Amino acid sequence: MIVCKSAAELEKMHRAGMVVHDVLAELRGMVRPGMTTRDLDAVAEKMTSERGAKPAFKGYMGYPATLCTSINSEVVHGIPSSKRRISEGDIVSLDFGAECGGYFADAAVTVAVGAVAPERERLLRITRESLDRAIEKVWSGNRLGDVSAAVQQWAEQGGFSVVREFVGHGIGTKMHEEPQLPNYGEPGRGPKLREGMVLAIEPMVNAGRPDVRVLEDHWTAVTVDGSDSAHFEHTVAVTKNGPWVLTRPRDAAGPCW
Ligand code: MF3
Ligand code: CO
């Protein structure tokens, strides 16, 4: 069952969403060569508690940190570590969720560190644009497959591939609710979107083959072929006026990240 949220509930989710937005905006502005991914995790944890919110990932299925930090060929779920240093030219995915007043929000952004290879820049741009295009499909009466297909079509026309093993998801009083939202699919298929539904849309796009594997730490997903991967995410509500991106300020304009 897909749970629809009331206007009051969406306001609460937006409060959680603004914590997520502000933390990711801060982190994205502070990523520098020489920092460790643990440094970023510490800032996220401190900001979250200062805002009276709780990290959504820490403790989830035993996950040990506040953030997921996934570099270059790491796709998602990289565990922050004081031994992992960020270098000039890296692309770093920062994924963060928060719970505030019983409601969850979840978002991710991939950051270019200093000057990065043009093909890496293009991977980031296409992945971010695939999320923009998916968000535009979040209208009552459209179907879930319209959202999935928007991601897949834009990523693949850019010459990239979408990851099959991980999906976006419904979100609300739990981090993961129905439905699952693959980054591939066919327009016109799947459940109809209705006012009050909330989706965490999260394209994971590889520069090479779509296949991924999980490392011995049981979390970090990497591309099998070693190619780069990018990840962007927002929590988006269906309203009668179209998509409401709950992980952004209300009047934000322009590209989603
Ligand atoms: N954005 C990811 C998701 O929606 C992050 C989950 S990481 C975990 O699944 F550690 F919490 F599992
Ligand atoms: Co998510």
PDB file of N, CA and C in Angstrom, residues 15-98:
ATOM      1  N   ARG A  15      10.049  20.050   6.926  1.00  0.00           N
ATOM      2  CA  ARG A  15      10.955  20.434   8.016  1.00  0.00           C
ATOM      3  C   ARG A  15      12.160  19.481   8.051  1.00  0.00           C
ATOM      4  N   ALA A  16      11.894  18.183   7.961  1.00  0.00           N
ATOM      5  CA  ALA A  16      12.996  17.200   7.887  1.00  0.00           C
ATOM      6  C   ALA A  16      13.819  17.446   6.623  1.00  0.00           C
ATOM      7  N   GLY A  17      13.120  17.764   5.540  1.00  0.00           N
ATOM      8  CA  GLY A  17      13.790  17.995   4.260  1.00  0.00           C
ATOM      9  C   GLY A  17      14.738  19.171   4.302  1.00  0.00           C
ATOM     10  N   MET A  18      14.375  20.202   5.058  1.00  0.00           N
ATOM     11  CA  MET A  18      15.256  21.369   5.133  1.00  0.00           C
ATOM     12  C   MET A  18      16.500  21.079   5.965  1.00  0.00           C
ATOM     13  N   VAL A  19      16.383  20.187   6.946  1.00  0.00           N
ATOM     14  CA  VAL A  19      17.587  19.746   7.670  1.00  0.00           C
ATOM     15  C   VAL A  19      18.512  19.036   6.684  1.00  0.00           C
ATOM     16  N   VAL A  20      17.935  18.130   5.906  1.00  0.00           N
ATOM     17  CA  VAL A  20      18.736  17.378   4.926  1.00  0.00           C
ATOM     18  C   VAL A  20      19.372  18.336   3.923  1.00  0.00           C
ATOM     19  N   HIS A  21      18.589  19.268   3.412  1.00  0.00           N
ATOM     20  CA  HIS A  21      19.105  20.238   2.438  1.00  0.00           C
ATOM     21  C   HIS A  21      20.269  21.044   3.013  1.00  0.00           C
ATOM     22  N   ASP A  22      20.057  21.586   4.221  1.00  0.00           N
ATOM     23  CA  ASP A  22      21.058  22.477   4.797  1.00  0.00           C
ATOM     24  C   ASP A  22      22.354  21.727   5.096  1.00  0.00           C
ATOM     25  N   VAL A  23      22.240  20.494   5.573  1.00  0.00           N
ATOM     26  CA  VAL A  23      23.443  19.698   5.852  1.00  0.00           C
ATOM     27  C   VAL A  23      24.195  19.428   4.546  1.00  0.00           C
ATOM     28  N   LEU A  24      23.487  19.005   3.517  1.00  0.00           N
ATOM     29  CA  LEU A  24      24.165  18.693   2.250  1.00  0.00           C
ATOM     30  C   LEU A  24      24.736  19.952   1.599  1.00  0.00           C
ATOM     31  N   ALA A  25      24.029  21.077   1.715  1.00  0.00           N
ATOM     32  CA  ALA A  25      24.534  22.337   1.146  1.00  0.00           C
ATOM     33  C   ALA A  25      25.843  22.734   1.838  1.00  0.00           C
ATOM     34  N   GLU A  26      25.877  22.581   3.159  1.00  0.00           N
ATOM     35  CA  GLU A  26      27.091  22.902   3.928  1.00  0.00           C
ATOM     36  C   GLU A  26      28.250  21.964   3.508  1.00  0.00           C
ATOM     37  N   LEU A  27      27.973  20.664   3.456  1.00  0.00           N
ATOM     38  CA  LEU A  27      29.024  19.687   3.143  1.00  0.00           C
ATOM     39  C   LEU A  27      29.578  19.906   1.749  1.00  0.00           C
ATOM     40  N   ARG A  28      28.683  20.143   0.813  1.00  0.00           N
ATOM     41  CA  ARG A  28      29.079  20.308  -0.569  1.00  0.00           C
ATOM     42  C   ARG A  28      29.997  21.514  -0.734  1.00  0.00           C
ATOM     43  N   GLY A  29      29.762  22.553   0.100  1.00  0.00           N
ATOM     44  CA  GLY A  29      30.596  23.744   0.061  1.00  0.00           C
ATOM     45  C   GLY A  29      31.944  23.567   0.752  1.00  0.00           C
ATOM     46  N   MET A  30      32.073  22.530   1.578  1.00  0.00           N
ATOM     47  CA  MET A  30      33.324  22.396   2.346  1.00  0.00           C
ATOM     48  C   MET A  30      34.228  21.259   1.875  1.00  0.00           C
ATOM     49  N   VAL A  31      33.797  20.484   0.894  1.00  0.00           N
ATOM     50  CA  VAL A  31      34.635  19.372   0.419  1.00  0.00           C
ATOM     51  C   VAL A  31      35.926  19.918  -0.194  1.00  0.00           C
ATOM     52  N   ARG A  32      37.068  19.457   0.322  1.00  0.00           N
ATOM     53  CA  ARG A  32      38.384  19.898  -0.173  1.00  0.00           C
ATOM     54  C   ARG A  32      39.324  18.699  -0.265  1.00  0.00           C
ATOM     55  N   PRO A  33      40.297  18.738  -1.189  1.00  0.00           N
ATOM     56  CA  PRO A  33      41.334  17.703  -1.212  1.00  0.00           C
ATOM     57  C   PRO A  33      42.029  17.662   0.152  1.00  0.00           C
ATOM     58  N   GLY A  34      42.351  16.464   0.626  1.00  0.00           N
ATOM     59  CA  GLY A  34      43.041  16.316   1.910  1.00  0.00           C
ATOM     60  C   GLY A  34      42.116  16.004   3.067  1.00  0.00           C
ATOM     61  N   MET A  35      40.813  16.352   2.940  1.00  0.00           N
ATOM     62  CA  MET A  35      39.861  15.999   4.010  1.00  0.00           C
ATOM     63  C   MET A  35      39.601  14.509   3.981  1.00  0.00           C
ATOM     64  N   THR A  36      39.163  13.980   5.104  1.00  0.00           N
ATOM     65  CA  THR A  36      38.710  12.587   5.091  1.00  0.00           C
ATOM     66  C   THR A  36      37.180  12.570   5.045  1.00  0.00           C
ATOM     67  N   THR A  37      36.648  11.436   4.628  1.00  0.00           N
ATOM     68  CA  THR A  37      35.187  11.307   4.585  1.00  0.00           C
ATOM     69  C   THR A  37      34.619  11.306   6.002  1.00  0.00           C
ATOM     70  N   ARG A  38      35.434  10.925   6.974  1.00  0.00           N
ATOM     71  CA  ARG A  38      35.016  10.961   8.386  1.00  0.00           C
ATOM     72  C   ARG A  38      34.804  12.415   8.844  1.00  0.00           C
ATOM     73  N   ASP A  39      35.646  13.350   8.335  1.00  0.00           N
ATOM     74  CA  ASP A  39      35.473  14.773   8.672  1.00  0.00           C
ATOM     75  C   ASP A  39      34.068  15.244   8.259  1.00  0.00           C
ATOM     76  N   LEU A  40      33.649  14.830   7.084  1.00  0.00           N
ATOM     77  CA  LEU A  40      32.328  15.235   6.581  1.00  0.00           C
ATOM     78  C   LEU A  40      31.219  14.627   7.446  1.00  0.00           C
ATOM     79  N   ASP A  41      31.400  13.368   7.820  1.00  0.00           N
ATOM     80  CA  ASP A  41      30.405  12.683   8.649  1.00  0.00           C
ATOM     81  C   ASP A  41      30.235  13.394   9.992  1.00  0.00           C
ATOM     82  N   ALA A  42      31.358  13.839  10.566  1.00  0.00           N
ATOM     83  CA  ALA A  42      31.308  14.513  11.872  1.00  0.00           C
ATOM     84  C   ALA A  42      30.513  15.815  11.775  1.00  0.00           C
ATOM     85  N   VAL A  43      30.712  16.565  10.696  1.00  0.00           N
ATOM     86  CA  VAL A  43      29.964  17.824  10.508  1.00  0.00           C
ATOM     87  C   VAL A  43      28.471  17.525  10.352  1.00  0.00           C
ATOM     88  N   ALA A  44      28.152  16.505   9.570  1.00  0.00           N
ATOM     89  CA  ALA A  44      26.743  16.137   9.365  1.00  0.00           C
ATOM     90  C   ALA A  44      26.085  15.765  10.691  1.00  0.00           C
ATOM     91  N   GLU A  45      26.805  14.991  11.493  1.00  0.00           N
ATOM     92  CA  GLU A  45      26.237  14.539  12.763  1.00  0.00           C
ATOM     93  C   GLU A  45      25.976  15.720  13.705  1.00  0.00           C
ATOM     94  N   LYS A  46      26.957  16.648  13.770  1.00  0.00           N
ATOM     95  CA  LYS A  46      26.821  17.808  14.657  1.00  0.00           C
ATOM     96  C   LYS A  46      25.657  18.703  14.206  1.00  0.00           C
ATOM     97  N   MET A  47      25.596  18.998  12.897  1.00  0.00           N
ATOM     98  CA  MET A  47      24.526  19.872  12.391  1.00  0.00           C
ATOM     99  C   MET A  47      23.154  19.257  12.621  1.00  0.00           C
ATOM    100  N   THR A  48      23.065  17.936  12.468  1.00  0.00           N
ATOM    101  CA  THR A  48      21.775  17.253  12.628  1.00  0.00           C
ATOM    102  C   THR A  48      21.281  17.398  14.061  1.00  0.00           C
ATOM    103  N   SER A  49      22.163  17.181  15.028  1.00  0.00           N
ATOM    104  CA  SER A  49      21.698  17.273  16.421  1.00  0.00           C
ATOM    105  C   SER A  49      21.424  18.725  16.807  1.00  0.00           C
ATOM    106  N   GLU A  50      22.208  19.680  16.276  1.00  0.00           N
ATOM    107  CA  GLU A  50      21.918  21.105  16.539  1.00  0.00           C
ATOM    108  C   GLU A  50      20.531  21.498  16.044  1.00  0.00           C
ATOM    109  N   ARG A  51      20.075  20.835  14.979  1.00  0.00           N
ATOM    110  CA  ARG A  51      18.750  21.146  14.422  1.00  0.00           C
ATOM    111  C   ARG A  51      17.635  20.353  15.099  1.00  0.00           C
ATOM    112  N   GLY A  52      17.977  19.574  16.128  1.00  0.00           N
ATOM    113  CA  GLY A  52      16.953  18.794  16.823  1.00  0.00           C
ATOM    114  C   GLY A  52      16.428  17.635  16.001  1.00  0.00           C
ATOM    115  N   ALA A  53      17.239  17.170  15.044  1.00  0.00           N
ATOM    116  CA  ALA A  53      16.829  16.035  14.203  1.00  0.00           C
ATOM    117  C   ALA A  53      17.708  14.825  14.505  1.00  0.00           C
ATOM    118  N   LYS A  54      17.347  13.691  13.926  1.00  0.00           N
ATOM    119  CA  LYS A  54      18.135  12.462  14.108  1.00  0.00           C
ATOM    120  C   LYS A  54      18.606  11.947  12.758  1.00  0.00           C
ATOM    121  N   PRO A  55      19.856  11.443  12.687  1.00  0.00           N
ATOM    122  CA  PRO A  55      20.315  10.823  11.442  1.00  0.00           C
ATOM    123  C   PRO A  55      19.453   9.597  11.131  1.00  0.00           C
ATOM    124  N   ALA A  56      19.038   9.465   9.890  1.00  0.00           N
ATOM    125  CA  ALA A  56      18.159   8.346   9.521  1.00  0.00           C
ATOM    126  C   ALA A  56      18.943   7.074   9.213  1.00  0.00           C
ATOM    127  N   PHE A  57      20.192   7.215   8.787  1.00  0.00           N
ATOM    128  CA  PHE A  57      20.931   6.019   8.342  1.00  0.00           C
ATOM    129  C   PHE A  57      21.608   5.296   9.506  1.00  0.00           C
ATOM    130  N   LYS A  58      22.095   6.082  10.490  1.00  0.00           N
ATOM    131  CA  LYS A  58      22.894   5.480  11.574  1.00  0.00           C
ATOM    132  C   LYS A  58      22.060   4.426  12.306  1.00  0.00           C
ATOM    133  N   GLY A  59      22.579   3.205  12.324  1.00  0.00           N
ATOM    134  CA  GLY A  59      21.860   2.119  12.982  1.00  0.00           C
ATOM    135  C   GLY A  59      20.868   1.395  12.090  1.00  0.00           C
ATOM    136  N   TYR A  60      20.574   1.960  10.916  1.00  0.00           N
ATOM    137  CA  TYR A  60      19.637   1.305  10.004  1.00  0.00           C
ATOM    138  C   TYR A  60      20.292   0.045   9.439  1.00  0.00           C
ATOM    139  N   MET A  61      19.738  -1.115   9.732  1.00  0.00           N
ATOM    140  CA  MET A  61      20.331  -2.408   9.347  1.00  0.00           C
ATOM    141  C   MET A  61      21.810  -2.484   9.766  1.00  0.00           C
ATOM    142  N   GLY A  62      22.126  -1.807  10.875  1.00  0.00           N
ATOM    143  CA  GLY A  62      23.502  -1.834  11.370  1.00  0.00           C
ATOM    144  C   GLY A  62      24.454  -0.864  10.683  1.00  0.00           C
ATOM    145  N   TYR A  63      23.940   0.034   9.836  1.00  0.00           N
ATOM    146  CA  TYR A  63      24.832   1.004   9.171  1.00  0.00           C
ATOM    147  C   TYR A  63      25.517   1.882  10.225  1.00  0.00           C
ATOM    148  N   PRO A  64      26.856   2.051  10.136  1.00  0.00           N
ATOM    149  CA  PRO A  64      27.599   2.655  11.247  1.00  0.00           C
ATOM    150  C   PRO A  64      27.770   4.174  11.210  1.00  0.00           C
ATOM    151  N   ALA A  65      27.258   4.895  10.240  1.00  0.00           N
ATOM    152  CA  ALA A  65      27.569   6.328  10.133  1.00  0.00           C
ATOM    153  C   ALA A  65      26.324   7.147   9.824  1.00  0.00           C
ATOM    154  N   THR A  66      26.513   8.482   9.835  1.00  0.00           N
ATOM    155  CA  THR A  66      25.418   9.419   9.548  1.00  0.00           C
ATOM    156  C   THR A  66      25.246   9.619   8.048  1.00  0.00           C
ATOM    157  N   LEU A  67      26.374   9.650   7.348  1.00  0.00           N
ATOM    158  CA  LEU A  67      26.397   9.912   5.903  1.00  0.00           C
ATOM    159  C   LEU A  67      26.783   8.659   5.151  1.00  0.00           C
ATOM    160  N   CYS A  68      26.458   8.624   3.855  1.00  0.00           N
ATOM    161  CA  CYS A  68      27.140   7.708   2.935  1.00  0.00           C
ATOM    162  C   CYS A  68      28.016   8.578   2.035  1.00  0.00           C
ATOM    163  N   THR A  69      29.283   8.197   1.892  1.00  0.00           N
ATOM    164  CA  THR A  69      30.240   8.952   1.070  1.00  0.00           C
ATOM    165  C   THR A  69      30.839   7.982   0.053  1.00  0.00           C
ATOM    166  N   SER A  70      30.513   8.165  -1.210  1.00  0.00           N
ATOM    167  CA  SER A  70      30.899   7.190  -2.240  1.00  0.00           C
ATOM    168  C   SER A  70      31.704   7.913  -3.316  1.00  0.00           C
ATOM    169  N   ILE A  71      32.972   7.488  -3.475  1.00  0.00           N
ATOM    170  CA  ILE A  71      33.927   8.216  -4.319  1.00  0.00           C
ATOM    171  C   ILE A  71      34.179   7.476  -5.639  1.00  0.00           C
ATOM    172  N   ASN A  72      34.128   8.215  -6.743  1.00  0.00           N
ATOM    173  CA  ASN A  72      34.508   7.705  -8.079  1.00  0.00           C
ATOM    174  C   ASN A  72      33.736   6.431  -8.456  1.00  0.00           C
ATOM    175  N   SER A  73      34.398   5.248  -8.455  1.00  0.00           N
ATOM    176  CA  SER A  73      33.718   4.020  -8.883  1.00  0.00           C
ATOM    177  C   SER A  73      32.826   3.432  -7.793  1.00  0.00           C
ATOM    178  N   GLU A  74      32.797   4.064  -6.623  1.00  0.00           N
ATOM    179  CA  GLU A  74      31.831   3.656  -5.595  1.00  0.00           C
ATOM    180  C   GLU A  74      30.476   4.238  -5.975  1.00  0.00           C
ATOM    181  N   VAL A  75      29.446   3.398  -5.934  1.00  0.00           N
ATOM    182  CA  VAL A  75      28.124   3.796  -6.429  1.00  0.00           C
ATOM    183  C   VAL A  75      27.306   4.435  -5.309  1.00  0.00           C
ATOM    184  N   VAL A  76      27.099   3.689  -4.230  1.00  0.00           N
ATOM    185  CA  VAL A  76      26.359   4.164  -3.050  1.00  0.00           C
ATOM    186  C   VAL A  76      26.877   3.433  -1.814  1.00  0.00           C
ATOM    187  N   HIS A  77      26.455   3.949  -0.631  1.00  0.00           N
ATOM    188  CA  HIS A  77      26.662   3.290   0.668  1.00  0.00           C
ATOM    189  C   HIS A  77      28.124   3.167   1.079  1.00  0.00           C
ATOM    190  N   GLY A  78      28.998   4.074   0.563  1.00  0.00           N
ATOM    191  CA  GLY A  78      30.366   4.131   1.070  1.00  0.00           C
ATOM    192  C   GLY A  78      30.349   4.591   2.528  1.00  0.00           C
ATOM    193  N   ILE A  79      31.115   3.917   3.370  1.00  0.00           N
ATOM    194  CA  ILE A  79      31.136   4.232   4.811  1.00  0.00           C
ATOM    195  C   ILE A  79      32.241   5.254   5.090  1.00  0.00           C
ATOM    196  N   PRO A  80      31.905   6.400   5.686  1.00  0.00           N
ATOM    197  CA  PRO A  80      32.920   7.392   6.004  1.00  0.00           C
ATOM    198  C   PRO A  80      34.018   6.793   6.878  1.00  0.00           C
ATOM    199  N   SER A  81      35.263   7.222   6.624  1.00  0.00           N
ATOM    200  CA  SER A  81      36.398   6.662   7.348  1.00  0.00           C
ATOM    201  C   SER A  81      37.484   7.718   7.502  1.00  0.00           C
ATOM    202  N   SER A  82      38.155   7.691   8.657  1.00  0.00           N
ATOM    203  CA  SER A  82      39.273   8.624   8.891  1.00  0.00           C
ATOM    204  C   SER A  82      40.487   8.231   8.050  1.00  0.00           C
ATOM    205  N   LYS A  83      40.419   7.060   7.415  1.00  0.00           N
ATOM    206  CA  LYS A  83      41.534   6.611   6.561  1.00  0.00           C
ATOM    207  C   LYS A  83      41.301   6.947   5.091  1.00  0.00           C
ATOM    208  N   ARG A  84      40.112   7.465   4.788  1.00  0.00           N
ATOM    209  CA  ARG A  84      39.802   7.723   3.381  1.00  0.00           C
ATOM    210  C   ARG A  84      39.906   9.213   3.080  1.00  0.00           C
ATOM    211  N   ARG A  85      40.968   9.590   2.361  1.00  0.00           N
ATOM    212  CA  ARG A  85      41.206  10.990   2.025  1.00  0.00           C
ATOM    213  C   ARG A  85      40.661  11.329   0.640  1.00  0.00           C
ATOM    214  N   ILE A  86      40.067  12.504   0.544  1.00  0.00           N
ATOM    215  CA  ILE A  86      39.523  12.996  -0.718  1.00  0.00           C
ATOM    216  C   ILE A  86      40.643  13.679  -1.500  1.00  0.00           C
ATOM    217  N   SER A  87      40.707  13.425  -2.816  1.00  0.00           N
ATOM    218  CA  SER A  87      41.749  14.012  -3.667  1.00  0.00           C
ATOM    219  C   SER A  87      41.143  14.954  -4.703  1.00  0.00           C
ATOM    220  N   GLU A  88      41.973  15.897  -5.149  1.00  0.00           N
ATOM    221  CA  GLU A  88      41.621  16.746  -6.292  1.00  0.00           C
ATOM    222  C   GLU A  88      41.237  15.850  -7.467  1.00  0.00           C
ATOM    223  N   GLY A  89      40.141  16.200  -8.152  1.00  0.00           N
ATOM    224  CA  GLY A  89      39.719  15.424  -9.320  1.00  0.00           C
ATOM    225  C   GLY A  89      38.714  14.325  -9.020  1.00  0.00           C
ATOM    226  N   ASP A  90      38.476  14.046  -7.719  1.00  0.00           N
ATOM    227  CA  ASP A  90      37.486  13.024  -7.339  1.00  0.00           C
ATOM    228  C   ASP A  90      36.067  13.529  -7.560  1.00  0.00           C
ATOM    229  N   ILE A  91      35.144  12.597  -7.722  1.00  0.00           N
ATOM    230  CA  ILE A  91      33.713  12.910  -7.578  1.00  0.00           C
ATOM    231  C   ILE A  91      33.212  12.161  -6.338  1.00  0.00           C
ATOM    232  N   VAL A  92      32.563  12.922  -5.457  1.00  0.00           N
ATOM    233  CA  VAL A  92      32.169  12.377  -4.149  1.00  0.00           C
ATOM    234  C   VAL A  92      30.659  12.488  -3.983  1.00  0.00           C
ATOM    235  N   SER A  93      29.988  11.345  -3.865  1.00  0.00           N
ATOM    236  CA  SER A  93      28.553  11.345  -3.587  1.00  0.00           C
ATOM    237  C   SER A  93      28.332  11.442  -2.085  1.00  0.00           C
ATOM    238  N   LEU A  94      27.500  12.406  -1.695  1.00  0.00           N
ATOM    239  CA  LEU A  94      27.124  12.615  -0.293  1.00  0.00           C
ATOM    240  C   LEU A  94      25.640  12.296  -0.180  1.00  0.00           C
ATOM    241  N   ASP A  95      25.295  11.276   0.600  1.00  0.00           N
ATOM    242  CA  ASP A  95      23.904  10.836   0.739  1.00  0.00           C
ATOM    243  C   ASP A  95      23.550  10.941   2.215  1.00  0.00           C
ATOM    244  N   PHE A  96      22.403  11.587   2.494  1.00  0.00           N
ATOM    245  CA  PHE A  96      22.057  11.868   3.889  1.00  0.00           C
ATOM    246  C   PHE A  96      20.542  11.862   4.080  1.00  0.00           C
ATOM    247  N   GLY A  97      20.109  11.241   5.180  1.00  0.00           N
ATOM    248  CA  GLY A  97      18.693  11.258   5.553  1.00  0.00           C
ATOM    249  C   GLY A  97      18.545  11.692   6.992  1.00  0.00           C
ATOM    250  N   ALA A  98      17.405  12.343   7.300  1.00  0.00           N
ATOM    251  CA  ALA A  98      17.140  12.792   8.671  1.00  0.00           C
ATOM    252  C   ALA A  98      15.693  12.499   9.043  1.00  0.00           C
TER     253      ALA A  98
END
